[in-house]
Short mmCIF file of C-alpha atoms in Angstrom, two decimals:
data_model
loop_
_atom_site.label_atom_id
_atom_site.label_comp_id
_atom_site.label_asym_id
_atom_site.label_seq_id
_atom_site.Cartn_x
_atom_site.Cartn_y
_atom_site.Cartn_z
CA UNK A 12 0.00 0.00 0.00
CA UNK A 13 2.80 2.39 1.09
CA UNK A 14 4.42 2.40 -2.63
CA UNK A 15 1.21 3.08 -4.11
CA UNK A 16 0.85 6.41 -1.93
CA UNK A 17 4.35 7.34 -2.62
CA UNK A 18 3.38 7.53 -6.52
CA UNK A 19 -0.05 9.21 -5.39
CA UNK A 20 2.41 11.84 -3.65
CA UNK A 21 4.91 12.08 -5.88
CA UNK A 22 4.98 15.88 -7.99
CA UNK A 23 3.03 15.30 -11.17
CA UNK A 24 5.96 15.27 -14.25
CA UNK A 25 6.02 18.01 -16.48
CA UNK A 26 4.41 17.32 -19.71
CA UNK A 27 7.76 18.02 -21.58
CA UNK A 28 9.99 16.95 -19.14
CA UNK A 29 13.75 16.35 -20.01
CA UNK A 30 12.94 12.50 -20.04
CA UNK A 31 9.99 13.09 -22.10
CA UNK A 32 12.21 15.10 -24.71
CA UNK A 33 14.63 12.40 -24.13
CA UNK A 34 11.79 10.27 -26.20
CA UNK A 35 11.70 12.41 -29.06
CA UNK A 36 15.22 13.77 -29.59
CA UNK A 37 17.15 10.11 -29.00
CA UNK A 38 15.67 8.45 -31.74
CA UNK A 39 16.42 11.26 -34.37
CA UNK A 40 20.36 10.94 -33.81
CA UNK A 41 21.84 8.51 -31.45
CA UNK A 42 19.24 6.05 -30.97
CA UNK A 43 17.70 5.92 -34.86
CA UNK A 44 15.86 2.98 -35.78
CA UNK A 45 17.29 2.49 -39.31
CA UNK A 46 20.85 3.69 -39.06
CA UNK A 47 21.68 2.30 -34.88
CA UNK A 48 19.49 -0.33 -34.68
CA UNK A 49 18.99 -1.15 -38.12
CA UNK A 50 15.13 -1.78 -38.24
CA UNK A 51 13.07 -1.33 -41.20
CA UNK A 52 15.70 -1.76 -43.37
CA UNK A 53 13.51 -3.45 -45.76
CA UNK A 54 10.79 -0.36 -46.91
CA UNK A 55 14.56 1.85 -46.68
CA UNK A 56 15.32 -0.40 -49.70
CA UNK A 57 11.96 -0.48 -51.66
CA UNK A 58 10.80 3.19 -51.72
CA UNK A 59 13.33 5.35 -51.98
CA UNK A 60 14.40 5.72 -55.22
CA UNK A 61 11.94 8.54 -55.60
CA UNK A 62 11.66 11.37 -52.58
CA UNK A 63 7.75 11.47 -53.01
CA UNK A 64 6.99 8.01 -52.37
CA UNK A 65 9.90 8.34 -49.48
CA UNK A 66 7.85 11.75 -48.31
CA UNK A 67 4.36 9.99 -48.57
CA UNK A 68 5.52 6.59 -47.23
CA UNK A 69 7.35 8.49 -43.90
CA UNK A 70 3.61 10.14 -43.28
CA UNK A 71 2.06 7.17 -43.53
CA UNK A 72 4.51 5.60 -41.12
CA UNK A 73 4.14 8.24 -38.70
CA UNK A 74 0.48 7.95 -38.69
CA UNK A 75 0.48 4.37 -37.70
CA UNK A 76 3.22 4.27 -35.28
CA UNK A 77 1.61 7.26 -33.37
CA UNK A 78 -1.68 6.01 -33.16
CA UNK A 79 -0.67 2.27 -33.22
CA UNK A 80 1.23 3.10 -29.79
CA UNK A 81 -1.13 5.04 -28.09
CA UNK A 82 -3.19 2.39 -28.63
CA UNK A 83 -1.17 -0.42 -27.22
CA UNK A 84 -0.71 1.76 -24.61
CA UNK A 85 -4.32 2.08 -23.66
CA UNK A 86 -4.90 -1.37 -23.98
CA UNK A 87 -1.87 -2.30 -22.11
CA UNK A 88 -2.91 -3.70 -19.13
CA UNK A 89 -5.92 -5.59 -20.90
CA UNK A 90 -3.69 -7.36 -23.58
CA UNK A 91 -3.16 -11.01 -22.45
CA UNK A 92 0.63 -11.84 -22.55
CA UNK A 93 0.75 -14.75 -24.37
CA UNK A 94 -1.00 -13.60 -27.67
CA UNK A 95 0.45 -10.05 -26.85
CA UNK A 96 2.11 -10.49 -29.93
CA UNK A 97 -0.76 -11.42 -32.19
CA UNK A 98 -2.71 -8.56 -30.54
CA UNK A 99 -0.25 -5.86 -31.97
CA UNK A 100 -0.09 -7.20 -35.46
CA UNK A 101 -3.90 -6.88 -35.43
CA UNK A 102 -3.47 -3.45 -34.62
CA UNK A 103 -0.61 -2.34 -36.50
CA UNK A 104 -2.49 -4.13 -39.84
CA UNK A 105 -5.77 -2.37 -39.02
CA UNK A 106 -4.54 0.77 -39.17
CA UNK A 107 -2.66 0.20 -42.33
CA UNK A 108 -5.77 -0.80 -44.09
CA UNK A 109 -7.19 2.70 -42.32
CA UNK A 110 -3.94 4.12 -44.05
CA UNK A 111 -4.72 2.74 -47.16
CA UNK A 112 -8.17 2.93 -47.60
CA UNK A 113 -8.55 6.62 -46.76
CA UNK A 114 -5.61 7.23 -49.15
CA UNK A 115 -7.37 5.24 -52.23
CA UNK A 116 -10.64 7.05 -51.06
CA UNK A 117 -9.32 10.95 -51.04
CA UNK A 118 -5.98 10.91 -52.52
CA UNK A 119 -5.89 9.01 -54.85
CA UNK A 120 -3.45 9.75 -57.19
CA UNK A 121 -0.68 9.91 -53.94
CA UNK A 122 -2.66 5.80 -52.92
CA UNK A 123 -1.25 5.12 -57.11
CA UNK A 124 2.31 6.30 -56.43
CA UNK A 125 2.71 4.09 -52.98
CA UNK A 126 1.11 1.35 -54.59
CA UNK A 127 2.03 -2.17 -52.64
CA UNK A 128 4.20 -0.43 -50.36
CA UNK A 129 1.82 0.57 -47.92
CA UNK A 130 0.51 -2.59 -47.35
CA UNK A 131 3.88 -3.66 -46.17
CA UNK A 132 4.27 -0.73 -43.52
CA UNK A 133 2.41 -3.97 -41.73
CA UNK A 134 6.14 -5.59 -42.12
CA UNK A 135 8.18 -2.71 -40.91
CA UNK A 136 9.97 -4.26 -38.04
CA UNK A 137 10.19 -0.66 -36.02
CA UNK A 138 6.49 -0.31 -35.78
CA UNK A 139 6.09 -3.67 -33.72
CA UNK A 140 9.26 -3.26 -32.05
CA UNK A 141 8.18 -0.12 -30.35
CA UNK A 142 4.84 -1.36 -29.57
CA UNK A 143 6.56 -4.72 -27.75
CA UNK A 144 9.34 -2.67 -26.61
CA UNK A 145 7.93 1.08 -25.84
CA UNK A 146 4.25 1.13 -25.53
CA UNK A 147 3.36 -2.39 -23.53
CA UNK A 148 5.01 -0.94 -20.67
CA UNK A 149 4.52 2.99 -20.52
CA UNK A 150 1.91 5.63 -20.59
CA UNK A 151 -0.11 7.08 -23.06
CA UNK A 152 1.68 10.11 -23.28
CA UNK A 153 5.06 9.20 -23.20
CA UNK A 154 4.41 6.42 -25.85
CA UNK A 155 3.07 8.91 -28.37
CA UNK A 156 6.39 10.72 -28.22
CA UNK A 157 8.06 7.75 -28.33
CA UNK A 158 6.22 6.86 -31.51
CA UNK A 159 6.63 10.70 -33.02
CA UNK A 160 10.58 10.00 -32.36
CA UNK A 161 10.90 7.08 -33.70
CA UNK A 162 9.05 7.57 -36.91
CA UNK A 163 10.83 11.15 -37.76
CA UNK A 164 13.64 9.09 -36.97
CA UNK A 165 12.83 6.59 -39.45
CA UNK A 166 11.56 9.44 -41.79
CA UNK A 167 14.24 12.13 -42.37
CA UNK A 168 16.67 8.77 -43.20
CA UNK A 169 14.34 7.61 -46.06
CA UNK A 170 13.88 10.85 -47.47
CA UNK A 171 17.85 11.66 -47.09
CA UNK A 172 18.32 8.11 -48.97
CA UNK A 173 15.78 8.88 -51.43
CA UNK A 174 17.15 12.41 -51.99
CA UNK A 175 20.69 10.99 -52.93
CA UNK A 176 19.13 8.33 -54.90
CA UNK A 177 16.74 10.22 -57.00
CA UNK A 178 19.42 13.04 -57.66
CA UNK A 179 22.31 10.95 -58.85
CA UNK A 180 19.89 8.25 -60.24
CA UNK A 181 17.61 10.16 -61.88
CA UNK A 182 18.36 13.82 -62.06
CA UNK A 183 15.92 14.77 -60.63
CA UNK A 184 14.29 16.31 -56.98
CA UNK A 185 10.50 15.38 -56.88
CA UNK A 186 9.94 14.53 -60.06
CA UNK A 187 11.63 18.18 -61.43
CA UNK A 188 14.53 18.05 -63.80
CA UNK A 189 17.64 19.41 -61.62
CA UNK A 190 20.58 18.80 -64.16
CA UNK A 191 18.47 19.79 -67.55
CA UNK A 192 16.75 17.69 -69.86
CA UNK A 193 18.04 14.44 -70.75
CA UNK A 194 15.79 12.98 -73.21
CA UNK A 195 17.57 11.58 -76.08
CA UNK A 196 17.74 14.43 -79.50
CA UNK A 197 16.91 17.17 -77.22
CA UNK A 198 19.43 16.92 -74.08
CA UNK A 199 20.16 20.22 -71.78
CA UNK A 200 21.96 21.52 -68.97
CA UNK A 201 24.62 19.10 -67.80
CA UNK A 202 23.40 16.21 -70.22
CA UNK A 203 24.36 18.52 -72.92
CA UNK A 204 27.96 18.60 -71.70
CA UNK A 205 27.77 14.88 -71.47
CA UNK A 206 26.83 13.86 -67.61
CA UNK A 207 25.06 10.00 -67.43
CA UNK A 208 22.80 9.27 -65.01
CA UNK A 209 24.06 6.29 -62.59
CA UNK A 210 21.23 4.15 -63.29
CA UNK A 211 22.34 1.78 -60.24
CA UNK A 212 21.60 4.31 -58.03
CA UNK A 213 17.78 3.36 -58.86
CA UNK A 214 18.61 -0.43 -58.01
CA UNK A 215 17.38 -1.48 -54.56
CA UNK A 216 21.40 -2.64 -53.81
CA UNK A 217 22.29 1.37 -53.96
CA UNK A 218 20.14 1.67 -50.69
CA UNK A 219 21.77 -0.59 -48.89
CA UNK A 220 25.13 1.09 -50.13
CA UNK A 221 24.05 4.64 -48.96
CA UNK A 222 22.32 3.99 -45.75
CA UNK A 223 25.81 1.94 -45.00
CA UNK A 224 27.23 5.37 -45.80
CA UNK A 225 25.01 7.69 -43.54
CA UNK A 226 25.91 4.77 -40.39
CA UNK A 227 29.32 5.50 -41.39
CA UNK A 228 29.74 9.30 -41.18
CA UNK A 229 27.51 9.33 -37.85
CA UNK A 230 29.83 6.83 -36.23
CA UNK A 231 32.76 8.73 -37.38
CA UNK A 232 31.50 11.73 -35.45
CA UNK A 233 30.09 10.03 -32.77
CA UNK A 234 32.74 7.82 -31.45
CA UNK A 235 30.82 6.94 -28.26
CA UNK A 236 28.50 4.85 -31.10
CA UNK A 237 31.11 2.40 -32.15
CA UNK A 238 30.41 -0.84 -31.14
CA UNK A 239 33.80 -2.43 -29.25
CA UNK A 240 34.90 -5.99 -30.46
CA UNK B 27 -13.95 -9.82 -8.94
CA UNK B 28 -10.12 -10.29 -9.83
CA UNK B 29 -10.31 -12.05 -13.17
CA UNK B 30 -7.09 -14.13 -14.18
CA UNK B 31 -5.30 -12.42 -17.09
CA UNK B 32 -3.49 -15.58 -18.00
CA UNK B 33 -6.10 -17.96 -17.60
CA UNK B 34 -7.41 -19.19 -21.59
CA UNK B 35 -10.91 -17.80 -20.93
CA UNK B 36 -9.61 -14.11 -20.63
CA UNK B 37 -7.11 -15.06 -23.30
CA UNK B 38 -9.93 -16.18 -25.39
CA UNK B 39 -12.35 -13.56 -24.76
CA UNK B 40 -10.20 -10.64 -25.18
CA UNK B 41 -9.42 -12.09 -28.45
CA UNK B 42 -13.05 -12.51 -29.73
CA UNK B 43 -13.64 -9.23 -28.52
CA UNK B 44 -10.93 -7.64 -30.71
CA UNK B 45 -11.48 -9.06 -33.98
CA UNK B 46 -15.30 -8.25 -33.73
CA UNK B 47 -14.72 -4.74 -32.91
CA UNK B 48 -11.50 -4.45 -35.65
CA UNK B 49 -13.68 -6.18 -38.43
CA UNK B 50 -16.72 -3.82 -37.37
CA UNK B 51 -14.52 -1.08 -37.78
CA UNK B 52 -12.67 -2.14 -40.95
CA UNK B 53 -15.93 -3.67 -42.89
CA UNK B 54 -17.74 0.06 -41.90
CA UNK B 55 -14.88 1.75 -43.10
CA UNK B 56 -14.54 0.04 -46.19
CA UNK B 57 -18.33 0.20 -47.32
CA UNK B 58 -18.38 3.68 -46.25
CA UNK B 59 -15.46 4.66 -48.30
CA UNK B 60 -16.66 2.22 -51.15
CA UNK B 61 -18.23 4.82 -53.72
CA UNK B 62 -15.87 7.40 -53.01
CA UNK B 63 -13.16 4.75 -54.95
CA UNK B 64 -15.30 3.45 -56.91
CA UNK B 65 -15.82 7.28 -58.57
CA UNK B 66 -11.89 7.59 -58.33
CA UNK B 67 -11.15 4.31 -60.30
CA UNK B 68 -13.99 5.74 -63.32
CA UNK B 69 -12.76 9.07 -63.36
CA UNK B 70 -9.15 7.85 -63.89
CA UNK B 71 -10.41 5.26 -66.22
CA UNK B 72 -11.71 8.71 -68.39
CA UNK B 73 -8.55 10.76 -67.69
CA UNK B 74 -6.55 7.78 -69.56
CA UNK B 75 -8.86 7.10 -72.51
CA UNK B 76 -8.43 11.11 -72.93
CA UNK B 77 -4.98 10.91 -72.13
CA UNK B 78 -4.20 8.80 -75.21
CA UNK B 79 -6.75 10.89 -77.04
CA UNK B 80 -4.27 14.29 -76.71
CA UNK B 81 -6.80 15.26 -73.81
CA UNK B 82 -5.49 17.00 -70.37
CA UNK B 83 -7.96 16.12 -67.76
CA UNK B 84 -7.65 16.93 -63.93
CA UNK B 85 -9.81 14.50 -61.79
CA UNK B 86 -12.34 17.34 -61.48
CA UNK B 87 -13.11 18.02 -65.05
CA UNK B 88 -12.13 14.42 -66.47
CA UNK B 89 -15.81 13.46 -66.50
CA UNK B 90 -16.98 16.23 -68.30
CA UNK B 91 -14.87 16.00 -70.60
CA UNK B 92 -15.33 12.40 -71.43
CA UNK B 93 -18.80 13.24 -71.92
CA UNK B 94 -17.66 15.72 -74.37
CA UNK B 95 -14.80 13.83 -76.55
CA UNK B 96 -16.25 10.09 -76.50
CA UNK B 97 -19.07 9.84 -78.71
CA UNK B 98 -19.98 6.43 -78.65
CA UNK B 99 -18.63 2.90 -77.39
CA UNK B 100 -19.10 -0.47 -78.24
CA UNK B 101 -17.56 -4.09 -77.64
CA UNK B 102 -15.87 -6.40 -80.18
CA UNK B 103 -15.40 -10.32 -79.68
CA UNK B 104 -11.73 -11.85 -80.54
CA UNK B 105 -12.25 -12.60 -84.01
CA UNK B 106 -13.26 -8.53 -84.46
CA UNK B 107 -17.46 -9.22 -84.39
CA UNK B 108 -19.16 -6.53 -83.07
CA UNK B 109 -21.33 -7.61 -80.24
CA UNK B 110 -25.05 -6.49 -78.85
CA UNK B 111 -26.76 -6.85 -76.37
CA UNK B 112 -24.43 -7.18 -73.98
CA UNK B 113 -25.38 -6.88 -70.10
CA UNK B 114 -24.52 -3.79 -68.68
CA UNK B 115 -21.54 -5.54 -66.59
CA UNK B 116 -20.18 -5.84 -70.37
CA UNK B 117 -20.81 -2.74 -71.98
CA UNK B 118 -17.78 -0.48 -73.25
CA UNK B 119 -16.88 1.40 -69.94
CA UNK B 120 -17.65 -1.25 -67.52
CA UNK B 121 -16.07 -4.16 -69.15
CA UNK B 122 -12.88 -4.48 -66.96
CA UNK B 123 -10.37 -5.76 -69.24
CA UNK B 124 -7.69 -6.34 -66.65
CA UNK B 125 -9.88 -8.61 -64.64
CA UNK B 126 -10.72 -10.45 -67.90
CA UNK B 127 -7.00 -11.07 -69.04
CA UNK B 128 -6.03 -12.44 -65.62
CA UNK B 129 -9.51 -14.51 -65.03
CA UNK B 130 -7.49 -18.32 -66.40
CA UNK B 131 -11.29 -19.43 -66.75
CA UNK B 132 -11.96 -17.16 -69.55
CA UNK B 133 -10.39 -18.51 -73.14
CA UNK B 134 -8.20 -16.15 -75.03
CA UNK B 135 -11.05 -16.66 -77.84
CA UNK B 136 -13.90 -15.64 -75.35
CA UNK B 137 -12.24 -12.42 -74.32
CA UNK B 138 -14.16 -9.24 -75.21
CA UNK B 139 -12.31 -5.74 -76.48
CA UNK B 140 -13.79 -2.35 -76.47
CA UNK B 141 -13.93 0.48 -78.59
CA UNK B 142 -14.48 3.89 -77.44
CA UNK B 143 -15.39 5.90 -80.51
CA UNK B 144 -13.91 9.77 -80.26
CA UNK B 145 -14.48 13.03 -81.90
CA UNK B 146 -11.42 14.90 -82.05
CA UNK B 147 -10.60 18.06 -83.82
CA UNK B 148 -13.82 17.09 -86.14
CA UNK B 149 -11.85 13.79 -87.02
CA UNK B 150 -13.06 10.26 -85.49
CA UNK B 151 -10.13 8.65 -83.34
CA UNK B 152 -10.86 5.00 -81.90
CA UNK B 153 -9.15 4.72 -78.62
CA UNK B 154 -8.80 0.92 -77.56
CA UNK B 155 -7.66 -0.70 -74.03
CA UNK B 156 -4.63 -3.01 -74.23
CA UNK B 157 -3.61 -5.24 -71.08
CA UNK B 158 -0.16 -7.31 -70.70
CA UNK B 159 2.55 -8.07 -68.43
CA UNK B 160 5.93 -5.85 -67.25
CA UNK B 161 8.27 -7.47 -65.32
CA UNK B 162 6.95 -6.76 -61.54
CA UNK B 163 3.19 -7.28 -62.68
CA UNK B 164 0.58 -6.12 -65.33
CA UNK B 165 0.80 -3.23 -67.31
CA UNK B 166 -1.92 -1.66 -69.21
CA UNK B 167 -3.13 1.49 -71.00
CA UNK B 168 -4.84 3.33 -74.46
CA UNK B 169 -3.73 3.12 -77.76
CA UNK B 170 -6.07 5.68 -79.88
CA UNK B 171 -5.80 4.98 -83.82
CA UNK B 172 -6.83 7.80 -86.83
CA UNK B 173 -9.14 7.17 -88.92
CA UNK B 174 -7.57 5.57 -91.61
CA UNK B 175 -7.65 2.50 -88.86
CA UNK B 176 -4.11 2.01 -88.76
CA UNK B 177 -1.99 4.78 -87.45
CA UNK B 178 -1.64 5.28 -84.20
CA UNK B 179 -1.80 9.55 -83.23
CA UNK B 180 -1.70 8.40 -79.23
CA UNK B 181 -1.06 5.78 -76.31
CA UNK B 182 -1.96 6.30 -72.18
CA UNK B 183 0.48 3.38 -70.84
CA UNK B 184 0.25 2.69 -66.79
CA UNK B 185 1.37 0.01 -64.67
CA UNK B 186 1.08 -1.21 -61.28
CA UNK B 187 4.64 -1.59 -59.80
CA UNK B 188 7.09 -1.43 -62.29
CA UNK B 189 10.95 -0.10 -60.84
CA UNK B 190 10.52 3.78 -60.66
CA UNK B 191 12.82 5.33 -62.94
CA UNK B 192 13.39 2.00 -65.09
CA UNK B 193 10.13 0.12 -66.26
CA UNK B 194 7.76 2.72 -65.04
CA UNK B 195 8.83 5.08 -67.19
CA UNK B 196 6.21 3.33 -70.02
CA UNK B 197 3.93 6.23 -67.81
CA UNK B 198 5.92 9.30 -69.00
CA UNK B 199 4.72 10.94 -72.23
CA UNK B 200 8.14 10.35 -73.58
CA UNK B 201 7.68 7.14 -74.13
CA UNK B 202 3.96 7.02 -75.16
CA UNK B 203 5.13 9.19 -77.95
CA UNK B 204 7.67 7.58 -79.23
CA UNK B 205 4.62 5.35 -80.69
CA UNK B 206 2.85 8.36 -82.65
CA UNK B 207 2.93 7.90 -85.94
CA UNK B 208 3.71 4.26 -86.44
CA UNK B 209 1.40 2.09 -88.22
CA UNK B 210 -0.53 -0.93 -87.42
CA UNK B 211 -1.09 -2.68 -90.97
CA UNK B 212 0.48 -1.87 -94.41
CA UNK B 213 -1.18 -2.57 -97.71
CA UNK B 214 -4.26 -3.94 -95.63
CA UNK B 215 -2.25 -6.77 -94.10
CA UNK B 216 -1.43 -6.39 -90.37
CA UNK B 217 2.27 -5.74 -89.01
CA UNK B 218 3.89 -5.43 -85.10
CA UNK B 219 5.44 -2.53 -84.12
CA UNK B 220 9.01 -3.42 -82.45
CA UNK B 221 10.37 -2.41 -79.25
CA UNK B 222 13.85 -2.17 -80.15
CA UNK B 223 17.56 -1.34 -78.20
CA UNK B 224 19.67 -0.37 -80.60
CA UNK B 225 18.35 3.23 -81.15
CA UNK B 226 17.02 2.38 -84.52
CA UNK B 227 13.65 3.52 -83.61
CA UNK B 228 13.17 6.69 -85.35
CA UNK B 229 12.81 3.74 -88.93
CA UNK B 230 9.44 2.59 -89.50
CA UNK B 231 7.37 -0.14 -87.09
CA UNK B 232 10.42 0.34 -84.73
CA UNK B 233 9.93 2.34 -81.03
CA UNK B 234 12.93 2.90 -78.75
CA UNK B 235 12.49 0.59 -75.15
CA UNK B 236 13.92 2.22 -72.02
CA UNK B 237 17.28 2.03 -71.02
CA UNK B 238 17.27 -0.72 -67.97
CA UNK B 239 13.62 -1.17 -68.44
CA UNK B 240 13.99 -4.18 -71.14
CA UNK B 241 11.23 -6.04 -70.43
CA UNK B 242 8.67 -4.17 -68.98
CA UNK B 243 9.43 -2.29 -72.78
CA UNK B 244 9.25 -5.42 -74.17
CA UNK B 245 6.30 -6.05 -72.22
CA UNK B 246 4.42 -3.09 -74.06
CA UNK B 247 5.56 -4.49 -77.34
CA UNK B 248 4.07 -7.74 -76.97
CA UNK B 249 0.45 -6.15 -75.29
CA UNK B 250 0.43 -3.47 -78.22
CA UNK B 251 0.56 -5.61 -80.83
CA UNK B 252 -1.28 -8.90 -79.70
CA UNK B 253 -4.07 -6.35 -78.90
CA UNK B 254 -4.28 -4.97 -82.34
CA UNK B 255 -4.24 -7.52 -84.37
CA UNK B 256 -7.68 -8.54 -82.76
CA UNK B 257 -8.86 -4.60 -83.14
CA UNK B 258 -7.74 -4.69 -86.56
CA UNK B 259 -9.62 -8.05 -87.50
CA UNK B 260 -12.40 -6.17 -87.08
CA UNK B 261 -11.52 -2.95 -88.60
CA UNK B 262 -10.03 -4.44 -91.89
CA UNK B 263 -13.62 -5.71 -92.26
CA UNK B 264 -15.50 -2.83 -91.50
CA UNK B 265 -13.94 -0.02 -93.06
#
């Protein structure tokens, strides 16, 4: 009984304390989910050669993961532990459909460009690792900036891979020329003088190649990220 | 009453409970939303017939505008025989050719091919659906012939997930006009129109593929051309 009175008596936290911010700000930098603990590598590798689908794709992420772990927060003291699991796929694959249906339904020319991949935000392993990891054993409010961190943190990576990707493989920055025209007979700009597009840069191994990158430069300036052997 | 959270009955309830209120939820939302799509998938379905016609259409106007360019439509069988009455599941606009060419139970020979009849410029255009296969999964679009029923003045290609920036650029209008111009038939006989890699394809029946798209390009090839030689089976008889 005594504990329970303590955390009665105990001064309510602030609504943005540091821990709180803690929640947001980790997952952007030192604790991301794609380039740190290398989750969701898989929709990294699928949607980013273009930095629409990438932009589109991150929304939709965030959408889920925000409302998929205040949700599992709610319900977290209801959920039975041994089809815990099986609870938050339910959850994470409702919401997609949610995701996708309202998409096909009001936007539907940005529901064309995702195509399949939204479907398999149901797959992306950071989703359901927050929910098991984050939201099954904290409150409401804390989980929804957990979930706001980790899917920025997820986002601004996909759209920095898809940025690199559609400039050098494409030429272009959401869908807009950036070196000049390069259709064949009537070339401009830099295509003019010769440039190529690197047409790998559009094959899904390229992502794998520059997220290995961005790990790289943010362990070189962050030694304390190095893993010791 | 302290109910036992590992016991099977609260395992078992809590899980009926969930799936009745998530497919409640989900079935509501998807009825709800069901004519909303519905109207998206027809208006796009216009915005790509006028696409191929030389039409801009927006999603707001595209219906209006259908209304204004297609004059008529009708439905020819696979040896080019017009057909009548047809239920309405089978008329022009509603006859979903992509759901026909991957249903195995319908024959090649029972398939059905529309013709929406245009009015362009005072000059009829026929603009007829193809259907075939990239290299991810199917591929479709317009190809609208003049009215000397055998060149082509415009094609509407789309697909559903060819690679960006390889195969799915069959969607950008500088491939679909690389086939303006070409010719179905000569001297009354039919003839394909290549997809070819060498560059050649300014020549006659030839039209440049896409660099690292090969076979989605090839892909269009093959749909283009085993799609007209059924159109023009019935064209050669009824012009």
């Amino acid at each position: 009984m005594s504990t329970t009175e303590e955390k009665l008596k105990a001064p309510k936290e602030p609504l943005f304390s540091k821990k709180n911010k803690r929640l947001i700000t980790d997952p952007l930098s030192d604790n991301n989910p794609i380039t740190i603990q290398v989750l969701g590598i898989c929709s990294a590798l699928a949607i980013t050669v273009q930095v629409e689908q990438a932009f589109w794709m991150s929304i939709s992420v965030i959408f889920v993961m925000v409302f998929g772990n205040l949700i599992v927060s709610l319900l977290r003291n209801l959920i039975p532990s041994r089809v815990r699991i099986i609870v938050q796929l339910v959850i994470v694959a409702s919401l997609v459909i949610i995701v996708n249906e309202s998409l096909q339904a009001f936007v539907p020319d940005v529901s064309e460009k995702l195509s399949v991949f939204v479907g398999l935000i149901i797959t992306n392993c950071i989703i359901m690792g927050r929910f098991e990891a984050f939201a099954m054993s904290n409150k409401p409010f804390p989980s929804i900036l957990d979930a706001v961190g980790n899917a920025i943190g997820y986002a601004w990576i996909l759209v920095l891979v898809a940025l690199v990707r559609e400039v050098l493989g494409s030429g272009k920055i959401w869908g807009a020329n950036i070196f000049g025209n390069n259709l064949p007979g009537e070339e401009s700009g830099l295509y003019a003088l010769g440039y190529v597009n690197n047409n790998l840069m559009i094959l899904p191994p390229m992502a794998l190649i520059v997220v290995g990158v961005i790990i790289w430069v943010q362990r070189s300036m962050n030694k304390e990220l190095v893993e010791e052997n | 009453m302290k109910v036992n959270k590992d016991g099977n009955g609260y395992t078992f309830a809590f899980s009926i409970i969930l799936v009745i209120v998530v497919g409640v939820i989900l079935s509501s939302l998807s009825i709800g939303l069901d004519p909303l799509k519905k109207a998206n998938v027809a208006v796009k379905k216009k915005m790509n017939i006028l696409s191929a016609l030389g039409v801009e259409s927006t999603r707001q106007d595209g219906s209006d505008k259908y209304d204004e360019f297609i004059k008529d439509s009708y439905v020819i069988s696979h040896n080019g025989v017009l057909q009548e009455d047809l239920p309405e599941e089978k008329k022009a606009f509603n006859l979903d050719v992509q759901k026909q060419f991957r249903d195995k139970t319908i024959e090649v020979s029972d398939r059905l091919y529309p013709i929406f009849e245009a009015e362009k410029d005072g000059a009829t255009i026929f603009v007829l659906p193809v259907v075939g296969k990239g290299l991810w999964g199917p591929i479709w679009g317009f190809v609208a012939l003049a009215d000397d029923y055998e060149t082509i003045v415009g094609t509407s290609f789309d697909h559903k997930g060819e690679t960006p920036g390889l195969g799915a650029e069959i969607a950008q209008d500088f491939f679909e006009n690389r086939y303006n111009g070409e010719k179905i038939a000569d001297n009354g006989q039919f003839t394909p129109i290549k997809v070819v890699q060498n560059g050649t394809g300014s020549e006659e029946q030839k039209v440049d593929g896409i660099t690292g798209g090969t076979i989605t390009s090839k892909g269009v090839e093959k749909m283009v051309n085993k799609t007209m030689r059924v159109y023009y089976k019935y064209f050669s008889k009824n012009k």
